[in-house]
Amino acid sequence: MTALTTLGQFIIEKQADFPYAKGELSRLLRDIGIAAKIVNREVNKAGLMDILGDAGSINIQGESQKKLDVFANEQFISALKSGGECCVVVSEENDEYLYIDSEISKDAKYIVAMDPLDGSSNIDVNVSVGTIFSIFRRKSKAGEATMEDALQKGIDQVAAGYIIYGSSTMLVYTTGKGVNGFTLDPSIGEFCLSHPNMTIPEDGYIYSINEGYYTHFPDGVKKYIKYCQVEDVATQRPYTSRYTGSMVADLHRNMIKGGIFIYPITAQAPNGKLRLVYECNPMAFIIEQAGGFASNGYQRILTLDVTELHQRSAIFIGSANMVKQAEEMMKCFSPQVTKKSFEGVVNIQ
Ligand SMILES: O=P(O)(O)OC[C@H]1O[C@](O)(COP(=O)(O)O)[C@@H](O)[C@@H]1O
Ligand SMILES: [Mg+2]
Ligand SMILES: [Mg+2]
């Protein structure tokens, strides 16, 4: 049997890729791995624990927080605090960014933006959920961090990753030199390298979108869905529709099999639903590192200006040729969709 490479060993080995590395990023990734194991333990036995259901609180997005959202948020924040390599945390579950003002973190260089529990609507029904993280280097000098540190463009990420809590638990990440996946082996409690150098096929035959909102989609998206559904053997259409309601699970599947995931702007969500800083940017970095592409329908996600912590964006992400084609349809049928375009479709609040 080939020797297992644990996440810890792999991170150290890869440190050599960065001549000036002093191990801070390696230790930060280690801390994230530790919190992931604790969250995994709760997710795996969620039904037995009093951890299903609502926490009774509302986050800044106006969503009712699930108990596991809050638990995961606390676990990642405490691991980042005790690790000492992170100076600022941005989280879906925290209104403001968190400046870690502790003795061990005062010289910390890294900002972590995270979606502690992705796919919250699936927690209580035992469908795969995930965690998404994005890592930046601070721009401000040591001392108090600034909003500028927290609002960096996706293109400036130094690392990004996700954890999927599914039939097996995996941690997939990139530091800008390809994408690698690790599966948690519960018998030794270690993430072990199982998917080296992950790449996404340029073309795929799966489309992932919540078609329940079809009437509220821009024309470009409607045209693309119709394109996917047409009978055409030569181009292996109709494509298969797959949508779990967990972004991490849908993108992980598409990364392995090829495909496109779309969450466009809709009449209800004229700026999109998914959050740029801790959902779209990290997933775009990973997918692009695997050879795919990510756009908001008009512009590369990683180049979008970031002006708010919980800013939303439309996202078209996955196999490069599929995303480029969807972009063409957006530019052709929905040039610059704005809120105005939906007037008359539904009464917009
Ligand atoms: O139910 P909808 O509108 O299709 O939205 C599903 C999307 O919302 C999300 O659940 C949002 O993420 P959170 O669960 O972290 O809030 C994504 O994982 C998923 O792709
Ligand atoms: Mg999410
Ligand atoms: Mg979430």
Coordinates of C-alpha atoms and ligand atoms in Angstrom, one line a residue:
M1 CA 0.0 0.0 0.0
T2 CA 1.4 3.4 -1.0
A3 CA 2.4 5.6 2.0
L4 CA -0.3 8.1 3.0
T5 CA 0.7 11.8 2.8
T6 CA -1.1 13.7 5.5
L7 CA -2.2 17.3 5.0
G8 CA 0.5 18.4 7.6
Q9 CA 3.3 16.7 5.7
F10 CA 2.0 18.0 2.3
I11 CA 1.9 21.6 3.6
I12 CA 5.4 21.4 4.9
E13 CA 6.7 19.8 1.6
K14 CA 4.9 22.5 -0.5
Q15 CA 6.4 25.2 1.7
A16 CA 9.6 24.8 -0.4
D17 CA 7.6 26.2 -3.4
F18 CA 7.7 29.6 -1.6
P19 CA 11.4 30.5 -1.0
Y20 CA 10.6 33.2 1.6
A21 CA 8.1 31.2 3.5
K22 CA 8.5 31.1 7.2
G23 CA 5.8 28.6 7.9
E24 CA 3.1 31.1 8.9
L25 CA 0.7 30.1 6.0
S26 CA 1.5 26.5 6.7
R27 CA 0.5 26.9 10.3
L28 CA -2.6 28.8 9.4
L29 CA -3.7 26.0 7.0
R30 CA -3.0 23.5 9.8
D31 CA -5.3 25.5 12.2
I32 CA -8.1 25.5 9.6
G33 CA -7.6 21.7 9.3
I34 CA -8.0 21.3 13.1
A35 CA -11.2 23.3 13.2
A36 CA -12.6 21.3 10.2
K37 CA -12.1 18.0 12.2
I38 CA -14.0 19.4 15.2
V39 CA -16.9 20.6 12.9
N40 CA -16.9 17.3 11.1
R41 CA -17.3 15.4 14.3
E42 CA -20.5 17.5 15.1
V43 CA -21.8 17.3 11.5
N44 CA -21.4 13.5 11.5
K45 CA -23.5 13.0 14.6
A46 CA -25.7 16.0 14.3
G47 CA -28.9 14.0 14.6
L48 CA -27.8 12.7 18.0
M49 CA -26.7 16.0 19.3
D50 CA -28.9 19.0 20.1
I51 CA -27.2 20.8 17.2
L52 CA -29.9 20.6 14.5
G53 CA -32.4 23.4 13.9
D54 CA -32.3 27.2 14.4
A55 CA -30.1 29.0 16.8
G56 CA -32.8 31.6 17.3
S57 CA -30.6 34.4 16.0
I58 CA -30.5 36.3 12.6
N59 CA -27.3 37.2 10.8
I60 CA -26.6 40.4 8.9
Q61 CA -28.0 38.8 5.7
G62 CA -31.3 38.5 7.4
E63 CA -31.1 34.7 7.5
S64 CA -31.9 32.8 10.6
Q65 CA -28.7 31.2 11.8
K66 CA -28.6 27.4 12.3
K67 CA -27.0 26.0 15.5
L68 CA -24.3 24.5 13.3
D69 CA -23.7 27.8 11.6
V70 CA -22.9 29.3 15.0
F71 CA -21.0 26.3 16.2
A72 CA -18.8 26.1 13.1
N73 CA -18.2 29.9 13.3
E74 CA -17.0 29.6 16.9
Q75 CA -14.8 26.7 16.2
F76 CA -13.0 28.3 13.2
I77 CA -12.6 31.6 15.0
S78 CA -11.2 30.0 18.2
A79 CA -8.7 27.9 16.1
L80 CA -7.6 31.0 14.2
K81 CA -7.2 32.9 17.5
S82 CA -5.2 30.2 19.2
G83 CA -3.0 29.6 16.1
G84 CA -1.6 33.1 16.1
E85 CA -1.2 33.5 12.4
C86 CA -4.4 35.4 11.7
C87 CA -5.0 39.1 12.5
V88 CA -8.5 39.6 10.9
V89 CA -11.5 37.2 10.4
V90 CA -14.4 38.1 8.1
S91 CA -17.3 35.7 8.5
E92 CA -20.8 35.3 7.0
E93 CA -22.0 35.0 10.6
N94 CA -20.4 38.2 11.9
D95 CA -21.7 41.6 11.0
E96 CA -18.3 43.3 11.2
Y97 CA -14.8 42.0 10.6
L98 CA -13.1 40.6 13.7
Y99 CA -9.7 42.1 14.6
I100 CA -7.7 39.5 16.7
D101 CA -6.0 41.7 19.2
S102 CA -4.1 39.1 21.2
E103 CA -0.4 38.9 22.2
I104 CA 0.3 35.9 19.9
S105 CA -1.5 37.5 16.9
K106 CA -0.2 41.0 17.0
D107 CA 2.3 40.4 14.3
A108 CA 0.1 38.0 12.3
K109 CA 0.1 38.6 8.6
Y110 CA -3.0 36.9 7.4
I111 CA -6.7 37.7 6.9
V112 CA -9.2 34.9 6.7
A113 CA -12.6 35.3 5.2
M114 CA -14.9 32.4 5.7
D115 CA -18.3 30.9 5.2
P116 CA -18.2 28.6 8.3
L117 CA -21.1 26.4 7.2
D118 CA -22.2 26.5 3.6
G119 CA -25.5 24.9 2.5
S120 CA -27.3 25.7 5.8
S121 CA -30.7 24.8 4.3
N122 CA -29.4 21.2 4.0
I123 CA -28.1 20.7 7.6
D124 CA -31.3 19.3 9.0
V125 CA -31.9 17.0 6.1
N126 CA -28.5 15.2 6.0
V127 CA -27.4 16.5 2.6
S128 CA -23.7 17.5 2.1
V129 CA -22.7 20.8 3.6
G130 CA -19.3 22.6 3.6
T131 CA -17.0 25.3 4.8
I132 CA -15.3 27.9 2.5
F133 CA -12.2 29.9 3.3
S134 CA -10.2 32.6 1.6
I135 CA -6.8 33.9 2.8
F136 CA -5.1 37.2 2.1
R137 CA -1.9 38.9 3.4
R138 CA -2.5 42.0 5.4
K139 CA -1.8 45.3 3.6
S140 CA -1.6 47.5 6.8
K141 CA 1.5 47.5 9.0
A142 CA 1.5 45.7 12.3
G143 CA -1.0 47.1 14.9
E144 CA -4.7 47.8 14.1
A145 CA -5.9 46.2 10.9
T146 CA -8.0 48.2 8.5
M147 CA -11.1 47.7 6.4
E148 CA -8.7 47.8 3.4
D149 CA -7.2 44.6 4.7
A150 CA -10.7 42.9 4.7
L151 CA -11.8 44.3 1.3
Q152 CA -9.2 42.9 -1.0
K153 CA -9.9 41.7 -4.6
G154 CA -10.2 38.0 -5.2
I155 CA -7.1 38.2 -7.4
D156 CA -5.0 39.1 -4.3
Q157 CA -5.8 35.8 -2.5
V158 CA -2.8 33.8 -1.4
A159 CA -4.8 30.7 -0.6
A160 CA -8.4 29.4 -0.7
G161 CA -10.1 26.2 0.1
Y162 CA -13.2 24.4 1.1
I163 CA -14.2 21.5 3.3
I164 CA -17.1 19.2 2.2
Y165 CA -18.8 17.2 4.9
G166 CA -20.4 14.5 2.7
S167 CA -20.3 10.7 2.5
S168 CA -16.6 11.3 3.2
T169 CA -15.1 14.5 4.5
M170 CA -12.6 16.3 2.2
L171 CA -10.5 19.4 2.4
V172 CA -9.6 20.9 -1.0
Y173 CA -7.2 23.9 -1.2
T174 CA -4.9 26.0 -3.4
T175 CA -2.0 28.3 -2.7
G176 CA -1.9 29.4 -6.3
K177 CA 0.1 26.4 -7.5
G178 CA -2.7 23.9 -8.4
V179 CA -5.4 22.3 -6.4
N180 CA -5.1 19.3 -4.1
G181 CA -7.7 17.3 -2.2
F182 CA -7.4 15.4 1.1
T183 CA -9.8 12.9 2.6
L184 CA -10.3 12.6 6.3
D185 CA -9.4 9.1 7.5
P186 CA -11.4 8.9 10.8
S187 CA -9.3 5.9 11.9
I188 CA -6.2 8.0 12.2
G189 CA -8.0 11.4 12.4
E190 CA -5.9 12.8 9.6
F191 CA -6.6 14.4 6.2
C192 CA -4.7 12.3 3.7
L193 CA -3.8 13.2 0.1
S194 CA -6.4 11.5 -2.1
H195 CA -6.9 13.9 -5.0
P196 CA -3.5 15.3 -6.1
N197 CA -3.5 18.0 -8.8
M198 CA -7.2 18.3 -9.3
T199 CA -8.3 19.7 -12.6
I200 CA -11.8 20.4 -14.0
P201 CA -12.7 19.2 -17.5
E202 CA -12.9 22.2 -20.0
D203 CA -16.3 20.9 -21.1
G204 CA -19.0 19.2 -19.0
Y205 CA -22.5 17.9 -19.4
I206 CA -24.0 19.0 -16.0
Y207 CA -25.7 22.3 -15.2
S208 CA -26.5 23.3 -11.7
I209 CA -29.0 26.1 -11.1
N210 CA -32.2 26.5 -9.0
E211 CA -34.7 26.3 -11.8
G212 CA -37.5 27.1 -9.3
Y213 CA -36.6 30.7 -9.9
Y214 CA -36.7 30.4 -13.7
T215 CA -39.3 33.1 -14.3
H216 CA -37.1 35.5 -12.4
F217 CA -33.9 34.9 -14.3
P218 CA -32.4 37.3 -16.9
D219 CA -33.1 36.3 -20.5
G220 CA -29.5 35.3 -21.0
V221 CA -29.8 32.7 -18.3
K222 CA -33.1 31.5 -19.6
K223 CA -31.5 31.1 -23.1
Y224 CA -28.6 29.2 -21.6
I225 CA -30.9 26.8 -19.7
K226 CA -32.8 26.2 -22.9
Y227 CA -29.5 25.5 -24.7
C228 CA -28.6 22.9 -22.0
Q229 CA -32.0 21.2 -22.5
V230 CA -32.1 20.9 -26.3
E231 CA -31.9 17.4 -27.8
D232 CA -28.6 17.2 -29.7
V233 CA -26.6 14.0 -29.7
A234 CA -23.6 15.6 -31.3
T235 CA -23.0 17.9 -28.3
Q236 CA -24.3 15.4 -25.8
R237 CA -27.3 17.4 -25.0
P238 CA -29.6 17.6 -23.1
Y239 CA -27.2 18.1 -20.2
T240 CA -28.0 16.6 -16.8
S241 CA -29.4 18.9 -14.2
R242 CA -27.9 18.5 -10.7
Y243 CA -28.5 21.0 -7.8
T244 CA -28.1 20.2 -4.2
G245 CA -28.6 23.6 -2.6
S246 CA -25.0 23.5 -1.2
M247 CA -22.6 25.5 -3.3
V248 CA -19.6 23.5 -2.0
A249 CA -21.2 20.2 -2.9
D250 CA -22.4 21.3 -6.4
L251 CA -18.9 22.8 -7.2
H252 CA -17.0 19.8 -5.9
R253 CA -19.1 17.5 -8.1
N254 CA -18.6 19.7 -11.1
M255 CA -14.9 20.1 -10.4
I256 CA -14.5 16.3 -10.7
K257 CA -17.0 15.6 -13.5
G258 CA -17.1 18.9 -15.3
G259 CA -20.1 21.2 -15.4
I260 CA -21.4 24.7 -14.7
F261 CA -23.0 26.2 -11.5
I262 CA -25.0 29.3 -11.9
Y263 CA -26.5 31.6 -9.3
P264 CA -27.6 34.6 -11.3
I265 CA -29.2 37.8 -10.2
T266 CA -32.9 37.5 -10.0
A267 CA -35.8 39.8 -9.4
Q268 CA -35.7 38.9 -5.7
A269 CA -31.9 39.1 -5.5
P270 CA -31.0 41.9 -8.0
N271 CA -27.3 41.7 -6.8
G272 CA -27.2 37.9 -6.7
K273 CA -27.4 35.8 -3.6
L274 CA -24.0 34.4 -3.0
R275 CA -21.4 36.5 -1.2
L276 CA -18.3 37.7 -3.1
V277 CA -15.7 37.8 -0.3
Y278 CA -16.2 34.3 1.3
E279 CA -18.1 32.3 -1.3
C280 CA -17.5 33.5 -4.9
N281 CA -13.9 34.7 -4.6
P282 CA -12.4 31.6 -2.9
M283 CA -14.4 29.2 -5.1
A284 CA -13.4 31.2 -8.2
F285 CA -9.7 31.0 -7.2
I286 CA -9.9 27.2 -6.7
I287 CA -11.8 26.5 -9.9
E288 CA -9.4 28.7 -12.0
Q289 CA -6.4 27.0 -10.4
A290 CA -8.0 23.7 -11.6
G291 CA -8.3 25.0 -15.1
G292 CA -11.9 26.3 -15.0
F293 CA -13.4 29.8 -15.1
A294 CA -15.6 32.0 -13.0
S295 CA -17.6 35.1 -14.0
N296 CA -20.5 37.3 -12.9
G297 CA -21.9 36.9 -16.4
Y298 CA -19.9 39.8 -17.7
Q299 CA -16.6 40.1 -15.8
R300 CA -14.1 37.7 -14.2
I301 CA -15.1 37.2 -10.5
L302 CA -11.5 37.6 -9.2
T303 CA -11.3 41.1 -10.7
L304 CA -14.5 42.5 -9.2
D305 CA -14.1 45.4 -6.9
V306 CA -14.9 44.6 -3.3
T307 CA -16.6 47.4 -1.4
E308 CA -18.5 45.6 1.3
L309 CA -17.9 42.6 3.6
H310 CA -21.1 40.9 2.7
Q311 CA -21.4 42.1 -0.9
R312 CA -23.3 39.7 -3.2
S313 CA -22.6 38.8 -6.8
A314 CA -24.0 36.7 -9.6
I315 CA -21.8 33.7 -10.4
F316 CA -21.3 31.5 -13.4
I317 CA -18.5 29.0 -12.5
G318 CA -17.1 25.7 -13.6
S319 CA -15.8 24.2 -16.9
A320 CA -14.2 27.0 -18.8
N321 CA -16.0 26.5 -22.2
M322 CA -19.4 26.2 -20.5
V323 CA -18.9 29.5 -18.5
K324 CA -17.6 31.3 -21.6
Q325 CA -20.7 30.2 -23.5
A326 CA -23.1 31.3 -20.8
E327 CA -21.3 34.6 -20.7
E328 CA -21.8 35.0 -24.4
M329 CA -25.6 34.4 -23.9
M330 CA -25.6 37.0 -21.1
K331 CA -23.9 39.6 -23.2
C332 CA -26.1 38.8 -26.1
F333 CA -29.5 38.6 -24.4
S334 CA -29.1 40.4 -21.1
P335 CA -26.6 43.2 -21.7
Q336 CA -26.0 44.8 -18.4
V337 CA -29.0 43.5 -16.5
T338 CA -30.1 46.0 -13.9
K339 CA -32.9 46.2 -11.4
K340 CA -34.8 48.2 -14.0
S341 CA -34.8 45.1 -16.3
F342 CA -37.0 43.2 -13.9
E343 CA -39.7 45.9 -13.6
G344 CA -42.9 44.3 -14.9
V345 CA -41.6 40.8 -14.3
V346 CA -42.5 40.9 -10.6
N347 CA -43.3 43.8 -8.3
I348 CA -39.8 44.6 -6.9
Q349 CA -39.8 45.8 -3.3
Ligands
LIG1 O1 -31.9 27.8 -1.9 P1 -31.2 28.5 -3.0 O2 -31.8 29.9 -3.2 O3 -31.1 27.8 -4.2 O4 -29.7 28.8 -2.5 C1 -28.8 27.8 -2.3 C2 -27.5 28.4 -2.2 O5 -27.5 29.2 -1.0 C3 -26.4 28.7 -0.1 O6 -26.9 27.8 0.8 C4 -25.9 29.9 0.6 O7 -24.9 29.6 1.5 P2 -25.1 29.5 3.1 O8 -25.8 28.3 3.4 O9 -23.7 29.6 3.6 O10 -25.9 30.7 3.5 C5 -25.4 28.0 -1.1 O11 -24.7 27.0 -0.5 C6 -26.4 27.4 -2.1 O12 -25.7 27.2 -3.3
MG2 MG -22.6 29.7 1.8
MG3 MG -23.0 29.8 5.5

